[in-house]
C-alpha atoms as one frame of an Amber mdcrd trajectory, in Angstrom:
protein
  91.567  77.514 106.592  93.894  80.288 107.605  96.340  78.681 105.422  94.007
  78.690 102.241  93.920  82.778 103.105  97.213  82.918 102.211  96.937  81.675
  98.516  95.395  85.122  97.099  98.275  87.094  99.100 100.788  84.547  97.130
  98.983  84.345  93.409  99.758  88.259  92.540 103.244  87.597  92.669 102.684
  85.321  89.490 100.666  87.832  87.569 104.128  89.708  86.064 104.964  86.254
  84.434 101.716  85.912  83.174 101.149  89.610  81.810 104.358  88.906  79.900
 102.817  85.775  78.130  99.216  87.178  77.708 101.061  89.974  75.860 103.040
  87.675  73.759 100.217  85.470  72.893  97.323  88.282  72.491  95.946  91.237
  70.855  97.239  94.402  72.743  93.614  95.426  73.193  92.582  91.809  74.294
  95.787  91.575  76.938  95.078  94.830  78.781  92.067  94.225  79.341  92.620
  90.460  80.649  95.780  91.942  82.518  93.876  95.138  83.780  90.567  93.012
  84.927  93.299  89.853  86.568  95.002  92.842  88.540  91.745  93.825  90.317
  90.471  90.497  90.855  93.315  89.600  92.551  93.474  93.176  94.442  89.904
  92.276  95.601  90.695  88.779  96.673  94.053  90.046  98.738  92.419  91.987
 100.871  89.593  89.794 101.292  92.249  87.675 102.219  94.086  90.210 104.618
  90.159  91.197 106.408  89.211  87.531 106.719  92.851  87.392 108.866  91.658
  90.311 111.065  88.037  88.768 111.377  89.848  85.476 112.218  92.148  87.081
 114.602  89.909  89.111 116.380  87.290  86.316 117.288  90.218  84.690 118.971
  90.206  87.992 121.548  87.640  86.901 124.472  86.066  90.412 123.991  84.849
  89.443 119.797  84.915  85.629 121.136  81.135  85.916 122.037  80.238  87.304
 119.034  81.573  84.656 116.819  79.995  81.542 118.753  76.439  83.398 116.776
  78.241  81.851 113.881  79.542  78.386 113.109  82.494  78.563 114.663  84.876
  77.140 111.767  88.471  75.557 112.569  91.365  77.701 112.911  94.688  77.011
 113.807  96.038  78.015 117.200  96.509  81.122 118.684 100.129  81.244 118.335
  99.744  81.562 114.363  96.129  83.600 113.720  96.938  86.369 116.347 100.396
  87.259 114.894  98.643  86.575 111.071  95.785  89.123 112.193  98.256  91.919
 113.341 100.855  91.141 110.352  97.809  91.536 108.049  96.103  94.891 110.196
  99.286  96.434 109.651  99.510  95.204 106.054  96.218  96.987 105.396  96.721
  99.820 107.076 100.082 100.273 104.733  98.158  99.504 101.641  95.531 102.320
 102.474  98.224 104.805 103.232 100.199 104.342 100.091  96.827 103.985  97.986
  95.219 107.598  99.953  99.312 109.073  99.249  99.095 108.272  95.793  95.658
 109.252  94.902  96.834 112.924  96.582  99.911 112.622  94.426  97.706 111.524
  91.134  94.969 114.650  91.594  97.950 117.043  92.528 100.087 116.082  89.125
  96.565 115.840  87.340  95.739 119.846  88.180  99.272 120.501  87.720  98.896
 119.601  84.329  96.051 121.019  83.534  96.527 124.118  84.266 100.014 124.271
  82.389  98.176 122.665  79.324  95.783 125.829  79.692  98.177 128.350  79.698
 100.167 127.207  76.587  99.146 128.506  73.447  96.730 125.358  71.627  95.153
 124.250  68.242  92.320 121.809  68.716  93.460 119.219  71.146  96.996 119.622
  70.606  98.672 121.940  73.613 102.260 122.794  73.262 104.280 123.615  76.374
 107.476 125.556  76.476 110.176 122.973  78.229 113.593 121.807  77.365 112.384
 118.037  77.830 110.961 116.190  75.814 107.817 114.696  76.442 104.470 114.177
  75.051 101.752 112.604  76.773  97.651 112.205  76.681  95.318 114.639  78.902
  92.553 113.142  79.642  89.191 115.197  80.863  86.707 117.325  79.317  88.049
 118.360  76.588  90.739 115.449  75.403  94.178 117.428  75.017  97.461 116.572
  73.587 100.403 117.801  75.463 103.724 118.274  73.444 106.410 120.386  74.594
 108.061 122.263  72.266 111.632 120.317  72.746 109.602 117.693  71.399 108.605
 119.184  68.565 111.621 120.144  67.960 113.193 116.687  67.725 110.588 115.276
  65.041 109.647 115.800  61.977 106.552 116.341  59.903 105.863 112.334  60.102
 107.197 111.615  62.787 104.919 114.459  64.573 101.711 112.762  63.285 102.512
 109.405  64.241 103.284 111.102  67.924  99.610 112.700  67.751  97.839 109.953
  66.500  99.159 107.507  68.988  98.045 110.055  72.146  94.945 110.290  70.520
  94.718 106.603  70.335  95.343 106.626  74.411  92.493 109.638  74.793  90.328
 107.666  72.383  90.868 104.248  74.350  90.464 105.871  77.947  94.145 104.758
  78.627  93.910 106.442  81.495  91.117 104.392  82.889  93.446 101.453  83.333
  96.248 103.881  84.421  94.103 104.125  87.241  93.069 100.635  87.734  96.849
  99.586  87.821  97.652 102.419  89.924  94.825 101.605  92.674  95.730  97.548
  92.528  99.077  98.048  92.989  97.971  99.428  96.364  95.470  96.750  97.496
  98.539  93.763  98.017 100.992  94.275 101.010 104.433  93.105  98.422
């Protein structure tokens, strides 16, 4: 058993290969969301995995013991492998919710930080322009939609070239990119590697 909990720790590692051929072979709509819903499944079942370690572990400790004979006790293998498996995966978890609560603070922070430039630029519509040497353009999402371009950006296209930028941010407002922003973001976080 305790080696079958290793499988969804190891089949995540595979999904890079396979986002690379589900892109080749599918619609771009089709592949993010197969990629996007395969990235949380397997977040899900890796840290199912890494708890079922720690439950394992810990009814091997005389003190949980007694608890798990009110269940059928299943086989496991011996002590020498599930207690070092249980701590390897506590502090694997443990990890994973540190980086995931780090990079949700780090997410909201950049989030406000960009709202509140957006607001102070001057705007037409959902188009915000923002005074910077770099160039850059990306989607806003919220209440209202906005388009952020700054005006080194602007600078560097033309007429066509500027409507192509705006209608492909608005395609990323209009799709709720950011949604699966997100749900990458947060899987990423759920497996140890």
């Amino acid at each position: 058993m305790t080696a079958l909990l290793l499988l969804p720790l190891l089949l995540p590692i595979a999904l890079p290969a396979l986002a690379r051929r589900a892109l080749d072979r599918l619609a771009p709509v089709a592949a993010l969301w197969a990629v996007t819903a395969s990235a949380v499944v397997l977040a899900g079942c890796s840290l199912a995995a890494l708890g079922s370690l720690v439950l394992v572990g810990l009814l091997k400790i005389p003190l949980f013991a007694a608890v798990g004979q009110l269940v059928h006790p299943l086989r496991t293998a011996s002590d020498l492998v599930v207690l070092p498996a249980a701590a390897t995966s506590v502090g694997a978890l443990a990890v994973c919710g540190w980086t995931l609560v780090r990079s949700v603070l780090h997410q909201t922070r950049a989030f406000r930080a960009a709202r509140t430039q957006a607001g102070r630029g001057p705007s037409a519509g959902d188009l915000c322009v923002v005074d910077s040497p770099r160039p850059d353009a990306y989607a806003l999402p919220g209440r209202p939609h906005r388009i952020v371009v700054t005006t080194a950006m602007l600078r560097s296209l033309d007429g066509p070239e500027r409507e192509a930028l705006f209608a492909h941010e608005r395609a990323h407002n209009d799709g709720h990119h950011h949604y699966f922003l997100a749900a990458a973001e947060l899987t990423a976080h759920c497996h140890p590697a």
